[in-house]
CSV table of C-alpha atoms in Angstrom, one decimal:
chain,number,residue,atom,x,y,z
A,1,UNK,CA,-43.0,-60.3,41.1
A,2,UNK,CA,-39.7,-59.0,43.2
A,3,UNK,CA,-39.7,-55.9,44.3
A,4,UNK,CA,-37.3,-52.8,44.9
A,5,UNK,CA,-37.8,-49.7,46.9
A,6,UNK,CA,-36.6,-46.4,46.0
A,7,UNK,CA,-36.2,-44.4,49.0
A,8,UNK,CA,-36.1,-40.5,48.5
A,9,UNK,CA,-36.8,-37.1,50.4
A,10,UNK,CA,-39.3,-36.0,48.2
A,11,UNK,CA,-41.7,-36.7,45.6
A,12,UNK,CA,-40.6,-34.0,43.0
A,13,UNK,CA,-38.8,-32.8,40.2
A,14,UNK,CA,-35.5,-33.4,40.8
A,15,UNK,CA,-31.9,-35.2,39.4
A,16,UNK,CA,-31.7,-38.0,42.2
A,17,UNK,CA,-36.2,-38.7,41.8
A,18,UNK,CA,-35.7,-38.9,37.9
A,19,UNK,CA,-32.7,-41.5,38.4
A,20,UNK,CA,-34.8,-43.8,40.7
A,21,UNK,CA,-37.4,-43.4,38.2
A,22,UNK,CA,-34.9,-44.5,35.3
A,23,UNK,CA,-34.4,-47.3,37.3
A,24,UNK,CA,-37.8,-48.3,37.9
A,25,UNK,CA,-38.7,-48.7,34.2
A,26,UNK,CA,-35.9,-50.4,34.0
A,27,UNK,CA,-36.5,-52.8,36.8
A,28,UNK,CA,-40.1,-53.6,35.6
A,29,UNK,CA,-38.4,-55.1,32.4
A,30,UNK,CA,-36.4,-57.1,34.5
A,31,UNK,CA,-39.5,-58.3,36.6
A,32,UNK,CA,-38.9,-56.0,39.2
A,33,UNK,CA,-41.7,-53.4,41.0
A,34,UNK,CA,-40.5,-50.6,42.6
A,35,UNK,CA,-41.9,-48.3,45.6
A,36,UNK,CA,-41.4,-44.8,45.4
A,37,UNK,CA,-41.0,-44.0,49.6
A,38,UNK,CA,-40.8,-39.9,50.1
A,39,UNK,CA,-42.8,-36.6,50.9
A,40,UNK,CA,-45.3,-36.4,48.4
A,41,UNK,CA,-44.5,-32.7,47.2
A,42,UNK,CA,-45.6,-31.9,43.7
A,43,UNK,CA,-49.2,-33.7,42.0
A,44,UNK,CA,-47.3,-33.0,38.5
A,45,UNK,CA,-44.3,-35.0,39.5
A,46,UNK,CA,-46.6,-37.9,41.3
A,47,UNK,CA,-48.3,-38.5,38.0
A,48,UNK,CA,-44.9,-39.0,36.3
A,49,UNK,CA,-43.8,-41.0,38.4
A,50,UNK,CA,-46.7,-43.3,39.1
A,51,UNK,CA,-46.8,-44.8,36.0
A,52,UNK,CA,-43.7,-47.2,36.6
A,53,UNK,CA,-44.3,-47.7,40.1
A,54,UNK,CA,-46.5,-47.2,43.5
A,55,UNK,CA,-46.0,-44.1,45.9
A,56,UNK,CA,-46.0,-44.1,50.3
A,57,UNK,CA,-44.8,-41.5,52.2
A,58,UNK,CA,-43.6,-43.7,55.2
A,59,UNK,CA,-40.8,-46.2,55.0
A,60,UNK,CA,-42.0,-49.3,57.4
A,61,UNK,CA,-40.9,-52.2,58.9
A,62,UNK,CA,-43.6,-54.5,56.7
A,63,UNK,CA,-41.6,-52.7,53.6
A,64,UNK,CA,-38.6,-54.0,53.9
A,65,UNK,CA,-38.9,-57.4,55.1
A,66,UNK,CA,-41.1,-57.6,51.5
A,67,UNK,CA,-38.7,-56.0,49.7
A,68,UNK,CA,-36.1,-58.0,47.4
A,69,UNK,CA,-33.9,-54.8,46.9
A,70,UNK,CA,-33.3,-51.4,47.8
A,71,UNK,CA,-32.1,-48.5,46.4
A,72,UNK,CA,-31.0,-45.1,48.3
A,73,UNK,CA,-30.8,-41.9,47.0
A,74,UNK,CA,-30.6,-39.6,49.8
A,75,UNK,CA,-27.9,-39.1,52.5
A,76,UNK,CA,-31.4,-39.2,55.0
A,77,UNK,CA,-32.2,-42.3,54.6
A,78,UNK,CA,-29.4,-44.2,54.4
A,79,UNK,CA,-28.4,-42.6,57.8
A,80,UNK,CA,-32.6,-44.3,58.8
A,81,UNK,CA,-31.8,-47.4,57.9
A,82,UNK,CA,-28.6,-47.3,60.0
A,83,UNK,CA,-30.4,-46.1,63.1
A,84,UNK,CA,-33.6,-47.8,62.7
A,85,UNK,CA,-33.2,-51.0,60.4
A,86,UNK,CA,-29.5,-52.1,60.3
A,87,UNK,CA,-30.6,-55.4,62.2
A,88,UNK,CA,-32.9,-56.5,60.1
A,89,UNK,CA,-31.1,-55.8,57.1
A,90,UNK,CA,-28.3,-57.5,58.1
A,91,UNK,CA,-30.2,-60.8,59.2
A,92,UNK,CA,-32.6,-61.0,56.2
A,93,UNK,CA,-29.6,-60.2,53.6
A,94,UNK,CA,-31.2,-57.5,52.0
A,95,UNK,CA,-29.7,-56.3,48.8
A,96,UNK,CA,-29.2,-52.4,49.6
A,97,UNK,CA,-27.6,-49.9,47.1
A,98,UNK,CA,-26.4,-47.0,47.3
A,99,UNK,CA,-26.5,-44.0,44.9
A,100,UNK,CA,-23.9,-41.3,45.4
A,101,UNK,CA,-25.9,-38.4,43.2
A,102,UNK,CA,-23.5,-35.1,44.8
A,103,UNK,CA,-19.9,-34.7,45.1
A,104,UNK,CA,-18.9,-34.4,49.0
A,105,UNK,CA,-15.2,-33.1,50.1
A,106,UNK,CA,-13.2,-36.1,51.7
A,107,UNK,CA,-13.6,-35.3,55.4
A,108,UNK,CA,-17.2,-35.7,54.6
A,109,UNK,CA,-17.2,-38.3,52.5
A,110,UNK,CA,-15.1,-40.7,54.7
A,111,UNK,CA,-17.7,-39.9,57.2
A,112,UNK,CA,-20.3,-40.9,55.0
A,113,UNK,CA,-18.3,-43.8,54.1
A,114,UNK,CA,-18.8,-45.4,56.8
A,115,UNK,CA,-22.4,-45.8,57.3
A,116,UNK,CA,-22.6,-46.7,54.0
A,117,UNK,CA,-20.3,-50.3,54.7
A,118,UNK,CA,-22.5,-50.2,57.6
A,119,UNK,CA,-25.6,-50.4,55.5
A,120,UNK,CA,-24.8,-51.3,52.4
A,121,UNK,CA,-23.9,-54.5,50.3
A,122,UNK,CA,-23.7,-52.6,46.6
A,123,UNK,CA,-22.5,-49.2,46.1
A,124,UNK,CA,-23.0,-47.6,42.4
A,125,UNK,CA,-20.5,-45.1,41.1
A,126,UNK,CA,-22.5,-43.3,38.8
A,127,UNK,CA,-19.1,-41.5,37.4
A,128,UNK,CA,-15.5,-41.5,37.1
A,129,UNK,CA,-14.9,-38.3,38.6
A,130,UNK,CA,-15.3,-40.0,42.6
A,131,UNK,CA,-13.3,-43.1,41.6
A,132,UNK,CA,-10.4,-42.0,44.1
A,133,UNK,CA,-12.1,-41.5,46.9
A,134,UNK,CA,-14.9,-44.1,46.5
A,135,UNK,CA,-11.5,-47.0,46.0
A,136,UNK,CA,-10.1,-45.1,49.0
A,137,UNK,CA,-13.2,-45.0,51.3
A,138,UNK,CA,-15.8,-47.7,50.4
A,139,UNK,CA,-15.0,-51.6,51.2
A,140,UNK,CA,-18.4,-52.9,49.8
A,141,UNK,CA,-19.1,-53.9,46.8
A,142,UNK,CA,-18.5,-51.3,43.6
A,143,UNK,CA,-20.3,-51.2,41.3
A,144,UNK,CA,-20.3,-48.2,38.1
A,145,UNK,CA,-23.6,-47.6,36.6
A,146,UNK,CA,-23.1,-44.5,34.7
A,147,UNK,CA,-26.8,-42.4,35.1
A,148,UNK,CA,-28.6,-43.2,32.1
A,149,UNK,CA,-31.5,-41.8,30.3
A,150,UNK,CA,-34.8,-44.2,28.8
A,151,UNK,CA,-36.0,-42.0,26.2
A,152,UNK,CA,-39.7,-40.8,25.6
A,153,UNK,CA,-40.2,-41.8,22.1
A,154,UNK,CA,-39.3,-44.1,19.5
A,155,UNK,CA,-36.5,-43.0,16.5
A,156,UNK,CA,-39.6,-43.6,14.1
A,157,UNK,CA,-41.4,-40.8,15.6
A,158,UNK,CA,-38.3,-38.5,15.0
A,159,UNK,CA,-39.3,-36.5,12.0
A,160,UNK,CA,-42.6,-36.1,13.0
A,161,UNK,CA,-41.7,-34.8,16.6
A,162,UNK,CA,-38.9,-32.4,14.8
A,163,UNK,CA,-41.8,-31.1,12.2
A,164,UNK,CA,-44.6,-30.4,14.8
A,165,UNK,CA,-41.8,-28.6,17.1
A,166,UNK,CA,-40.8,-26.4,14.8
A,167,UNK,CA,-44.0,-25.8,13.5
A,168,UNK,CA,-44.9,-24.2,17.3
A,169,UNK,CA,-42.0,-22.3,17.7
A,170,UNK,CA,-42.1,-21.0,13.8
A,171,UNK,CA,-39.1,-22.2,13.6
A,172,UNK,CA,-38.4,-22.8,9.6
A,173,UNK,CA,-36.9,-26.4,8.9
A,174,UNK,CA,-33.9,-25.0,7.0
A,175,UNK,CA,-32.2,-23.2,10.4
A,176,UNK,CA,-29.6,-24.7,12.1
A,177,UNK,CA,-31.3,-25.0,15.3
A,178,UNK,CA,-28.8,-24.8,18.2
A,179,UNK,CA,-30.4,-25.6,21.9
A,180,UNK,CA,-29.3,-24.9,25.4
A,181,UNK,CA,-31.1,-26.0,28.2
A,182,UNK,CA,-30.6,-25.3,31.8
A,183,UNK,CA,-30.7,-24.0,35.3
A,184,UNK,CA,-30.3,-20.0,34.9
A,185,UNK,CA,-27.3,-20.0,37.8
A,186,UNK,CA,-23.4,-19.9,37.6
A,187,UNK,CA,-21.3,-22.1,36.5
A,188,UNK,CA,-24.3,-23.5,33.6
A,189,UNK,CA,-22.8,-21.0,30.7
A,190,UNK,CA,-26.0,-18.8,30.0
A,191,UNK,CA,-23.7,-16.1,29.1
A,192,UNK,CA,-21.6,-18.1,26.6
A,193,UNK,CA,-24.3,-19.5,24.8
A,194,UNK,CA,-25.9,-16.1,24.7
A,195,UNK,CA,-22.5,-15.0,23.3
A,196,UNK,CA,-22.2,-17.1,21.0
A,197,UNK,CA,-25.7,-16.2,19.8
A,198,UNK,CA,-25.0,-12.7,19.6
A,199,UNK,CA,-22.1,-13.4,17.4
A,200,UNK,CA,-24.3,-15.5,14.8
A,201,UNK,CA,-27.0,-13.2,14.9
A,202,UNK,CA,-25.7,-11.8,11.2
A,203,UNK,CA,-25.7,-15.7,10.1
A,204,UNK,CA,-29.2,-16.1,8.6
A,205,UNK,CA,-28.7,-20.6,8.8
A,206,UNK,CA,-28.5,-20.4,12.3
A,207,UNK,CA,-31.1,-19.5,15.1
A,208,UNK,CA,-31.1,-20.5,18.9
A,209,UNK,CA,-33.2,-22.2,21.2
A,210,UNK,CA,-32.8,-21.1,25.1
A,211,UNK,CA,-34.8,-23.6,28.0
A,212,UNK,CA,-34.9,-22.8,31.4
A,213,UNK,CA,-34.8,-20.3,33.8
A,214,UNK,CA,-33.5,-19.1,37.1
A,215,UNK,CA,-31.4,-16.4,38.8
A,216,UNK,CA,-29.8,-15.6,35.9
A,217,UNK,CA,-32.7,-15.1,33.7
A,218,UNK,CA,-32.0,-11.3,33.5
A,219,UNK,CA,-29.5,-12.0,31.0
A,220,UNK,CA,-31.8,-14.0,28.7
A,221,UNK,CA,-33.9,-10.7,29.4
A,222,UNK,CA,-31.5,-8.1,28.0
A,223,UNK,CA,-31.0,-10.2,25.1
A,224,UNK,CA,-31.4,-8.2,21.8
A,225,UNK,CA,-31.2,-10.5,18.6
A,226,UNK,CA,-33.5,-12.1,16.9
A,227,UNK,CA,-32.7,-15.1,16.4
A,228,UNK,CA,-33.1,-16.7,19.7
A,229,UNK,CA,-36.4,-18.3,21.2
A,230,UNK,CA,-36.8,-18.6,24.6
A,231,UNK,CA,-39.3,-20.9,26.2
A,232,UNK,CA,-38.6,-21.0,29.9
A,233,UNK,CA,-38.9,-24.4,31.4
A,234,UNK,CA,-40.6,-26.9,29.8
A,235,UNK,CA,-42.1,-30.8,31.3
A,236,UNK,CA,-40.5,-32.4,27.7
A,237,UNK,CA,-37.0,-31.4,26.9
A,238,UNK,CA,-36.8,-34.6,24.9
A,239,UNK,CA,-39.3,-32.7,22.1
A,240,UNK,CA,-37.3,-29.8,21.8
A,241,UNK,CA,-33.7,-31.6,22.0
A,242,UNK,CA,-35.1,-34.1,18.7
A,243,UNK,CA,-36.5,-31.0,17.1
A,244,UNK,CA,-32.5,-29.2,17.3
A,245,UNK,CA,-30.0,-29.9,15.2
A,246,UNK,CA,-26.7,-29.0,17.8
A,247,UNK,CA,-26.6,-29.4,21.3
A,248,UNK,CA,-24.9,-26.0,23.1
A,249,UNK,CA,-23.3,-27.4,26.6
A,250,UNK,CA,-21.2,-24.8,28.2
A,251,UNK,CA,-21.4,-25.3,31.6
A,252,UNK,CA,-18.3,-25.8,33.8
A,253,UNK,CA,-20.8,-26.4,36.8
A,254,UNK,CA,-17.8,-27.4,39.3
A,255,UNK,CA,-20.6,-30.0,41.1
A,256,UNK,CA,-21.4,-31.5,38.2
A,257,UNK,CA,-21.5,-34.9,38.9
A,258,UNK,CA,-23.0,-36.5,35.8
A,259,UNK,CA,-24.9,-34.1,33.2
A,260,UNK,CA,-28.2,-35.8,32.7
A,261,UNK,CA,-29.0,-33.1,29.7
A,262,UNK,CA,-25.6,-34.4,28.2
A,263,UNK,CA,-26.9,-38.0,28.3
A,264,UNK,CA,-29.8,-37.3,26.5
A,265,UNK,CA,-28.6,-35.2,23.5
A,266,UNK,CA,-25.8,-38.2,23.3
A,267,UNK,CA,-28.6,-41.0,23.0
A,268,UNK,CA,-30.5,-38.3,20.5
A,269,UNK,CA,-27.5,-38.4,18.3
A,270,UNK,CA,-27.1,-34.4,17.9
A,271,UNK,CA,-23.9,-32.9,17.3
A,272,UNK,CA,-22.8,-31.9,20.7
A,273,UNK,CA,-20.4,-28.5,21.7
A,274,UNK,CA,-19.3,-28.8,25.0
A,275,UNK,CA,-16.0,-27.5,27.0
A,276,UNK,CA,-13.3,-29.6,28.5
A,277,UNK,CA,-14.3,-31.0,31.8
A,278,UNK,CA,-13.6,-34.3,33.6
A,279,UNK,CA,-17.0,-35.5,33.2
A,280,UNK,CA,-17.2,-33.8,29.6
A,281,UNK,CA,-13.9,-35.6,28.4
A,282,UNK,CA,-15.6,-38.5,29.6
A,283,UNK,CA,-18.7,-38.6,27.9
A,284,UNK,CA,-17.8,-37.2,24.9
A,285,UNK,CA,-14.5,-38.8,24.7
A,286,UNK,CA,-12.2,-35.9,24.5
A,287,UNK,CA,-14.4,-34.1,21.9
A,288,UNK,CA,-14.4,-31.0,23.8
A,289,UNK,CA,-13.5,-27.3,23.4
A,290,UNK,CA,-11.4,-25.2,25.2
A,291,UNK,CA,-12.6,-21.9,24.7
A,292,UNK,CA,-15.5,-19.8,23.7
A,293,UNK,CA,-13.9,-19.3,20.4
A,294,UNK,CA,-13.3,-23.4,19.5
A,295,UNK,CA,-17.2,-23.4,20.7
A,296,UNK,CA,-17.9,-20.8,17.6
A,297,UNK,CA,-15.4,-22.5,15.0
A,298,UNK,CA,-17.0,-26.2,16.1
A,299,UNK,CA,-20.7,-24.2,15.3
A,300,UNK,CA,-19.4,-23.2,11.8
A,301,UNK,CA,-17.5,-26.9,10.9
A,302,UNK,CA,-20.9,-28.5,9.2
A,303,UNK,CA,-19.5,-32.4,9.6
A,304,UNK,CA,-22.9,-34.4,11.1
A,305,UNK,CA,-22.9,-35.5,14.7
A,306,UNK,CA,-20.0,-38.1,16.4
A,307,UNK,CA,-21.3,-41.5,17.5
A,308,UNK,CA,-20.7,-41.2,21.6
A,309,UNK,CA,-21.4,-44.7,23.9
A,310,UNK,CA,-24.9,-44.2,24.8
A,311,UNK,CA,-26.2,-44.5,27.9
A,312,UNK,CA,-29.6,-45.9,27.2
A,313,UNK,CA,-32.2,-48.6,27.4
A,314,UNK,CA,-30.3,-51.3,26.1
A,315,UNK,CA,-26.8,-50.0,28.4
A,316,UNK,CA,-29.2,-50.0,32.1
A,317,UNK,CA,-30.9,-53.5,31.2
A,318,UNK,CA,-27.1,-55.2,30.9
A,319,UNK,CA,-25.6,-53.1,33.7
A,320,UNK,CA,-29.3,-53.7,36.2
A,321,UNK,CA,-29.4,-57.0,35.0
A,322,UNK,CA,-25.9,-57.8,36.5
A,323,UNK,CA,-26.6,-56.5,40.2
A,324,UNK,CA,-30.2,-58.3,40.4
C-alpha cells in the first residue's frame, strides 16, 4: 500500500489537523496510508485521529524516502524540508503538496511563495478568496481542492440522531431549532445570533441552540430568554447540527479562509442564514444577507432548505483521485 505523510505542528484539535485528517480517510479509500508527523499534544485528539492513520513525533530521513506523497500543512515544515530535505526530494521526485490553511498579506506571502516552488510540485487552493495572489506568486502546479467535510454518520441514521438529541436537550420536536456554533471571539457574530434570539424570544416555534465558548462567553452569560440552550463546546457538532432545523452563520471573521462549520451544515442539508462575504457568496451561491434584519425575515420565510454543491465524500474522492 502507498503512503502519504501529513506533516503538522501538533497533534491537536485544530482546522489545519482535522483537514489532514479529512484527507487521510480519504486517501485510505484510494489505497493510500497516511502518517500523522507532529507534537503529540492532546490523548483526546490522538484517539481521533489514530483511527485513519499512524502517529510519530519526528519527521526522518527513512520517512520520506518511503513515502509516495506528502502533504504540508504548516508554514514550519515546509520551511524543514527546504533546509533539511530539498535534495532528496528533488532527486527521488517526491509528490509534495502544499496546503495554504491562513490568509497571509502579500509581502509575506510572496516570501512564502518562494520556498514553496522551491519545495513543492502541487500547491492546493483550498478557496477562491487567494486566487489573485496564489496566480501572481506560485509557478507550480495549482491545484483547488475546496476543504471538505466526510461526515460521521449515515442519512439513515438521521431521524434517529435528531430524536435522541432532542430528547437530551428537552428540546420538543415541534421547535424550529436554530444552531450556532462557534469560537466565542470577534468577528464570529455571538451578538447577532444572540440578537436575533432575543427578538424571537415571544415566538413560541422557535428556540436556539448556542455551541462553543471563548472570550466572549460573557455575552452568552448575560443572556436572559428562555429559549436558548447553551452547551459550551462539544467533541460531535455533527449530532447537534442533524438534530437543528436552521443553521445561524453570522460571522464576518475577516480571516476566514474557508468555514469548515459552513461545510458541514451544507452537506447536512439545513436551511442556512448567513451574511454576504466572499467566501459566503461562494458557498452558498449568493444566498446571503446583508443585514441583521434580512437574517430575522430569512428566519420567519418557512420555504425548506436550498440544495448548495456539497463538499463531501463523493467531491474529495474525484478531486484526491486526480492528484494521486
Amino acid at each position: 500500500m502507498k503512503k502519504a505523510l501529513q506533516l503538522l505542528n501538533k497533534i491537536q484539535h485544530g482546522g489545519g489537523e482535522n483537514v489532514a485528517m479529512n484527507y487521510a480517510k480519504v486517501l485510505r479509500e484510494l489505497g493510500v496510508e497516511s502518517v500523522f508527523i507532529g507534537k503529540r499534544t492532546s490523548a483526546e485528539y490522538e484517539a481521533q485521529i489514530s483511527t485513519v492513520g499512524t502517529i510519530q513525533e519526528t519527521l526522518r530521513f527513512s520517512d520520506i524516502r518511503t513515502a509516495d506523497y506528502l502533504f504540508v500543512h504548516t508554514n514550519k515544515n515546509l520551511l524543514k524540508l527546504f533546509f533539511l530535505y530539498l535534495i532528496p526530494l528533488k532527486v527521488m521526485r517526491k509528490k509534495v503538496f502544499y496546503l495554504q490553511h491562513l490568509q497571509f498579506p502579500e509581502k509575506k506571502f510572496r516570501l512564502l511563495a518562494f520556498f514553496i516552488n522551491a519545495v513543492c510540485t502541487d500547491f492546493i487552493q483550498i478557496t477562491p478568496i487567494t486566487k489573485t495572489l496564489v496566480d501572481k506568486y506560485i509557478n507550480i502546479r495549482k491545484r483547488f481542492i475546496v476543504n471538505f467535510y466526510i461526515s460521521r454518520y449515515n442519512k439513515a441514521d438521521y431521524p434517529s440522531i435528531r430524536n435522541s438529541v432532542r430528547a437530551e436537550l428537552e428540546i420538543p420536536e415541534d421547535k424550529i431549532l436554530v444552531m450556532f456554533s462557534a469560537v466565542f471571539k470577534p468577528g464570529k457574530g455571538l451578538g447577532d445570533f444572540l440578537e436575533v434570539a432575543a427578538r424571537f424570544a415571544g415566538r413560541q416555534a422557535y428556540y436556539f441552540l448556542l455551541i462553543g465558548d471563548g472570550p466572549e462567553a460573557e455575552m452568552a452569560r448575560q443572556y436572559k430568554f428562555p429559549n436558548l440552550k447553551w452547551v459550551g463546546f462539544v467533541n460531535d457538532v455533527e449530532k447537534y447540527l442533524i438534530a437543528s432545523d436552521v443553521y445561524f452563520f453570522s460571522s464576518v471573521f475577516k480571516q476566514e479562509m474557508l468555514p469548515m462549520a459552513l461545510v458541514e451544515a451544507i452537506n447536512a442539508e439545513k436551511k442556512i442564514i448567513a451574511y454576504n462575504t466572499a467566501i459566503n457568496h461562494f458557498l452558498l451561491e449568493g444566498h446571503t444577507c446583508e443585514s441583521i434584519q434580512e437574517m430575522e425575515a430569512a428566519l420567519l420565510d418557512q420555504g425548506g432548505a436550498k440544495t448548495f454543491p456539497h463538499f463531501d465524500k463523493q467531491y474529495a474522492l474525484g478531486k484526491i483521485g486526480e492528484i494521486i
